[in-house]
């Protein structure tokens, strides 16, 4: 005959209760996640509906000199802070960028949930949509991929006609994204939409993201940045890859390299290949005094 002690009964009952509690928690968490997904869908449907912006209330930001002056001063302070902040690694930058866009989404979701017709929420959303028309996370990522592909083709001896345009677009979008992100959080603070317990974390992440993006955009006076396995550096007082630039750009590839040489406007890349030297880095020097084959479109 099997004997059930009171202890065993208590233990089994406790296990059953714990299992039931965990099941309830999982059910609640699943429900919350589903609600969040639905809320996000509603928010983006709302954004799509008001994509022309005219249907949103922009009265608190249009013609608000105090807001715009404060935002410009804040953006300049972020850039100055970035000059004294160590340049983030690619991984550190990406982690902080994802965090900031998460926070932007959370702030917008919070305002949307509380009252989608709230004047401050609509002005914040309007400002967000205006800056996204200039540069968005997606357009920045697209220009990054375009630049990486252009560099890869250059490394493999097949320099594209729009090489300068792709690199210039990447640098322009890097600067624009840093400016737009800092602008959003300034406006969110202006409208008291940033959770108090997230302010310091957001500020720290913003400084790290800004240091990376402004450096990639050539705004920190370092005259050098890394992209993929390439290090791009330049001389002169202007930014490189522009049709009016009169300096030189040096591109050094640091992976899978087996030779070194100098590439200028009088050589084809295949002539450069004949100057191979073993166990060296690839080094390409291109004069940017040559007129562009295609004009670089300027982002408004």
Coordinates of C-alpha atoms in Angstrom, one line a residue:
X1 CA 0.0 0.0 0.0
X2 CA 1.3 3.4 -1.0
X3 CA 1.5 6.0 1.8
X4 CA 1.0 9.7 1.0
X5 CA 2.6 11.9 3.7
X6 CA 1.2 15.3 4.4
X7 CA 4.5 16.8 3.1
X8 CA 4.2 15.1 -0.2
X9 CA 0.6 16.3 -0.5
X10 CA 1.7 19.8 0.3
X11 CA 4.6 19.6 -2.2
X12 CA 2.3 18.3 -5.0
X13 CA -0.3 20.9 -4.2
X14 CA 2.3 23.7 -4.3
X15 CA 3.6 22.4 -7.7
X16 CA 0.1 22.4 -9.0
X17 CA -0.5 25.9 -7.8
X18 CA 2.8 27.2 -9.2
X19 CA 2.0 25.6 -12.6
X20 CA -1.4 27.2 -12.6
X21 CA 0.2 30.6 -11.7
X22 CA 2.8 30.3 -14.4
X23 CA 0.2 29.4 -16.9
X24 CA -1.9 32.4 -15.9
X25 CA 1.2 34.7 -16.2
X26 CA 2.1 33.3 -19.6
X27 CA -1.5 33.8 -20.7
X28 CA -1.5 37.4 -19.5
X29 CA 1.9 38.1 -21.1
X30 CA 0.7 36.7 -24.4
X31 CA -2.4 38.9 -24.1
X32 CA -0.3 42.0 -23.4
X33 CA 2.0 41.2 -26.4
X34 CA -1.1 40.8 -28.6
X35 CA -2.5 44.0 -27.4
X36 CA 0.8 45.8 -28.0
X37 CA 1.0 44.5 -31.5
X38 CA -2.6 45.6 -32.1
X39 CA -1.9 49.0 -30.7
X40 CA 1.2 49.4 -32.9
X41 CA -0.9 48.4 -35.9
X42 CA -3.5 51.0 -34.9
X43 CA -0.7 53.7 -34.4
X44 CA 0.8 53.0 -37.8
X45 CA -2.6 53.0 -39.5
X46 CA -3.2 56.3 -37.8
X47 CA 0.1 57.6 -39.1
X48 CA -0.7 56.3 -42.6
X49 CA -4.1 58.0 -42.4
X50 CA -2.5 61.4 -41.5
X51 CA 0.5 61.0 -43.8
X52 CA -0.2 64.3 -45.4
X53 CA 0.4 66.0 -42.0
X54 CA -2.1 68.7 -42.8
X55 CA -4.7 66.7 -40.9
X56 CA -2.6 66.8 -37.8
X57 CA -2.5 69.6 -35.3
X58 CA 0.9 71.3 -35.9
X59 CA 0.0 74.6 -34.2
X60 CA 2.5 74.2 -31.4
X61 CA 5.6 73.6 -33.6
X62 CA 4.8 75.7 -36.7
X63 CA 6.2 79.2 -36.2
X64 CA 7.3 78.4 -32.7
X65 CA 10.6 80.3 -32.5
X66 CA 11.3 79.4 -28.9
X67 CA 10.9 75.7 -29.7
X68 CA 13.1 75.8 -32.8
X69 CA 15.8 77.9 -31.2
X70 CA 15.9 75.6 -28.2
X71 CA 16.0 72.5 -30.5
X72 CA 18.9 74.0 -32.6
X73 CA 20.8 74.8 -29.4
X74 CA 20.2 71.3 -28.1
X75 CA 21.3 69.7 -31.3
X76 CA 24.5 71.7 -31.4
X77 CA 25.2 70.7 -27.8
X78 CA 24.7 67.1 -28.7
X79 CA 27.2 67.5 -31.5
X80 CA 29.7 69.3 -29.2
X81 CA 29.3 66.5 -26.6
X82 CA 29.9 64.0 -29.4
X83 CA 33.4 65.5 -30.0
X84 CA 34.3 64.6 -26.5
X85 CA 32.7 61.1 -26.5
X86 CA 34.7 58.1 -27.7
X87 CA 33.5 56.9 -31.1
X88 CA 31.2 53.9 -30.6
X89 CA 31.9 50.6 -32.2
X90 CA 29.5 49.4 -34.9
X91 CA 27.8 46.9 -32.5
X92 CA 27.5 49.5 -29.7
X93 CA 26.1 52.1 -32.1
X94 CA 23.5 49.6 -33.5
X95 CA 22.4 48.5 -30.0
X96 CA 21.9 52.1 -28.9
X97 CA 20.2 53.1 -32.1
X98 CA 17.7 50.3 -31.7
X99 CA 17.1 51.3 -28.1
X100 CA 16.4 54.9 -29.2
X101 CA 14.0 54.0 -31.9
X102 CA 12.3 51.7 -29.4
X103 CA 11.9 54.6 -27.0
X104 CA 10.6 56.8 -29.8
X105 CA 8.0 54.2 -30.7
X106 CA 7.0 53.7 -27.0
X107 CA 6.6 57.5 -26.5
X108 CA 4.3 57.7 -29.6
X109 CA 2.4 54.6 -28.5
X110 CA 1.9 56.1 -25.0
X111 CA 0.6 59.3 -26.5
X112 CA -1.6 57.5 -28.9
X113 CA -3.1 55.3 -26.2
X114 CA -3.8 58.2 -23.9
X115 CA -5.5 60.4 -26.4
X116 CA -4.8 60.4 -30.1
X117 CA -6.5 63.8 -30.4
X118 CA -4.3 65.4 -27.8
X119 CA -2.7 68.6 -29.2
X120 CA 0.8 67.9 -27.8
X121 CA 0.8 64.3 -29.1
X122 CA -0.3 65.4 -32.5
X123 CA 2.4 68.1 -32.7
X124 CA 5.0 65.6 -31.6
X125 CA 3.8 63.1 -34.2
X126 CA 3.7 65.8 -36.8
X127 CA 7.3 66.8 -36.1
X128 CA 8.4 63.1 -36.2
X129 CA 6.7 62.7 -39.6
X130 CA 8.3 65.9 -41.0
X131 CA 11.8 64.8 -40.1
X132 CA 11.2 61.3 -41.5
X133 CA 10.5 62.9 -44.8
X134 CA 14.1 64.1 -44.8
X135 CA 15.7 61.0 -43.4
X136 CA 14.3 57.9 -41.7
X137 CA 15.9 54.9 -40.1
X138 CA 15.1 53.0 -43.3
X139 CA 16.6 55.6 -45.7
X140 CA 19.7 55.7 -43.5
X141 CA 20.0 51.9 -43.6
X142 CA 19.4 51.9 -47.4
X143 CA 22.2 54.4 -48.0
X144 CA 24.5 52.4 -45.7
X145 CA 23.9 49.3 -47.8
X146 CA 24.4 51.3 -51.0
X147 CA 27.7 52.6 -49.7
X148 CA 28.9 49.2 -48.6
X149 CA 28.1 47.7 -52.0
X150 CA 29.9 50.6 -53.7
X151 CA 33.0 50.0 -51.5
X152 CA 32.8 46.2 -52.2
X153 CA 32.8 46.8 -55.9
X154 CA 35.7 49.2 -55.6
X155 CA 37.7 46.6 -53.6
X156 CA 37.0 44.0 -56.3
X157 CA 38.2 46.3 -59.1
X158 CA 34.8 47.4 -60.4
X159 CA 34.4 51.0 -59.3
X160 CA 30.8 52.2 -60.1
X161 CA 30.1 55.4 -61.9
X162 CA 28.0 56.6 -58.9
X163 CA 30.6 55.7 -56.3
X164 CA 30.9 59.3 -55.1
X165 CA 27.2 59.8 -55.0
X166 CA 26.7 56.7 -52.8
X167 CA 29.4 57.7 -50.3
X168 CA 28.2 61.3 -50.2
X169 CA 24.6 60.2 -49.6
X170 CA 25.7 57.9 -46.8
X171 CA 27.6 60.8 -45.1
X172 CA 24.7 63.2 -45.6
X173 CA 22.2 60.7 -44.1
X174 CA 24.4 60.0 -41.2
X175 CA 24.4 63.7 -40.2
X176 CA 20.7 64.0 -40.9
X177 CA 19.7 61.0 -38.8
X178 CA 21.7 62.2 -35.8
X179 CA 20.0 65.6 -36.1
X180 CA 16.5 64.2 -36.5
X181 CA 16.8 61.8 -33.5
X182 CA 18.0 64.5 -31.2
X183 CA 15.3 66.8 -32.5
X184 CA 12.6 64.2 -31.7
X185 CA 13.7 63.8 -28.1
X186 CA 14.0 67.5 -27.6
X187 CA 10.4 67.9 -28.8
X188 CA 9.3 65.0 -26.6
X189 CA 10.9 66.6 -23.6
X190 CA 9.3 69.9 -24.6
X191 CA 5.9 68.3 -24.5
X192 CA 6.7 66.3 -21.3
X193 CA 6.4 63.0 -23.1
X194 CA 9.6 61.3 -21.9
X195 CA 9.2 59.0 -18.9
X196 CA 11.2 60.4 -16.0
X197 CA 12.9 57.0 -15.3
X198 CA 14.2 56.9 -18.9
X199 CA 15.7 60.3 -19.4
X200 CA 19.3 59.6 -18.3
X201 CA 19.4 56.3 -20.3
X202 CA 18.1 58.0 -23.4
X203 CA 20.6 60.9 -23.0
X204 CA 23.5 58.4 -22.7
X205 CA 22.3 56.4 -25.7
X206 CA 21.8 59.6 -27.7
X207 CA 25.4 60.8 -27.0
X208 CA 26.8 57.4 -28.2
X209 CA 24.7 57.3 -31.3
X210 CA 25.5 60.9 -32.1
X211 CA 29.2 60.4 -31.7
X212 CA 29.1 57.6 -34.3
X213 CA 26.8 59.2 -36.8
X214 CA 28.4 62.7 -36.7
X215 CA 31.8 61.0 -37.2
X216 CA 30.5 59.0 -40.2
X217 CA 29.1 62.2 -41.6
X218 CA 32.5 64.0 -41.2
X219 CA 31.0 66.5 -38.7
X220 CA 33.6 65.9 -35.9
X221 CA 36.7 67.1 -37.7
X222 CA 38.3 63.7 -37.5
X223 CA 38.4 63.4 -41.3
X224 CA 38.2 59.7 -41.0
X225 CA 35.6 57.0 -40.5
X226 CA 35.2 53.2 -40.9
X227 CA 32.5 51.5 -42.9
X228 CA 32.6 47.7 -43.2
X229 CA 36.2 46.7 -43.8
X230 CA 37.2 50.1 -45.2
X231 CA 38.7 53.1 -43.5
X232 CA 38.0 56.3 -45.4
X233 CA 40.1 59.4 -44.7
X234 CA 40.6 62.7 -46.5
X235 CA 42.3 66.1 -46.4
X236 CA 41.1 69.5 -47.3
X237 CA 38.6 71.8 -45.6
X238 CA 35.4 70.4 -47.2
X239 CA 33.6 67.1 -47.0
X240 CA 34.8 64.5 -49.5
X241 CA 32.8 63.0 -52.4
X242 CA 31.3 66.4 -53.4
X243 CA 31.7 67.8 -56.9
X244 CA 33.5 70.9 -55.5
X245 CA 35.9 69.0 -53.3
X246 CA 39.5 69.6 -54.2
X247 CA 41.4 67.3 -51.8
X248 CA 42.2 63.6 -51.9
X249 CA 40.4 60.6 -50.3
X250 CA 42.3 57.5 -49.1
X251 CA 40.4 54.2 -48.7
X252 CA 42.2 51.4 -46.9
X253 CA 40.6 47.9 -46.8
X254 CA 41.8 45.9 -43.8
X255 CA 40.3 42.4 -44.5
X256 CA 41.3 39.8 -47.0
X257 CA 43.9 42.1 -48.5
X258 CA 47.1 40.9 -50.2
X259 CA 48.5 43.9 -52.0
X260 CA 49.0 47.7 -51.8
X261 CA 49.1 50.4 -54.4
X262 CA 48.0 53.9 -55.3
X263 CA 45.1 54.7 -57.5
X264 CA 44.7 58.0 -59.2
X265 CA 42.8 59.6 -62.1
X266 CA 45.5 58.6 -64.6
X267 CA 45.2 54.8 -63.9
X268 CA 42.6 52.2 -64.4
X269 CA 42.1 49.9 -61.5
X270 CA 43.5 47.0 -63.5
X271 CA 46.7 48.9 -64.0
X272 CA 46.8 49.2 -60.2
X273 CA 46.5 45.4 -59.9
X274 CA 49.7 45.0 -61.8
X275 CA 51.5 46.8 -58.9
X276 CA 50.9 44.0 -56.4
X277 CA 52.9 43.6 -53.3
X278 CA 52.4 40.6 -51.0
X279 CA 51.1 40.8 -47.4
X280 CA 50.0 44.5 -47.6
X281 CA 46.8 46.3 -47.2
X282 CA 44.8 47.5 -50.1
X283 CA 45.2 51.2 -50.4
X284 CA 43.4 53.3 -53.0
X285 CA 44.1 57.0 -53.5
X286 CA 41.6 58.7 -55.7
X287 CA 41.8 62.4 -56.8
X288 CA 38.5 64.0 -56.4
X289 CA 39.3 66.9 -58.7
X290 CA 37.7 65.0 -61.6
X291 CA 34.2 66.3 -62.5
X292 CA 31.4 63.9 -61.6
X293 CA 29.8 61.9 -64.3
X294 CA 26.4 62.5 -62.6
X295 CA 25.5 65.4 -60.2
X296 CA 24.9 64.5 -56.6
X297 CA 21.3 65.2 -55.6
X298 CA 21.1 67.3 -52.5
X299 CA 18.7 66.2 -49.7
X300 CA 16.4 69.1 -49.0

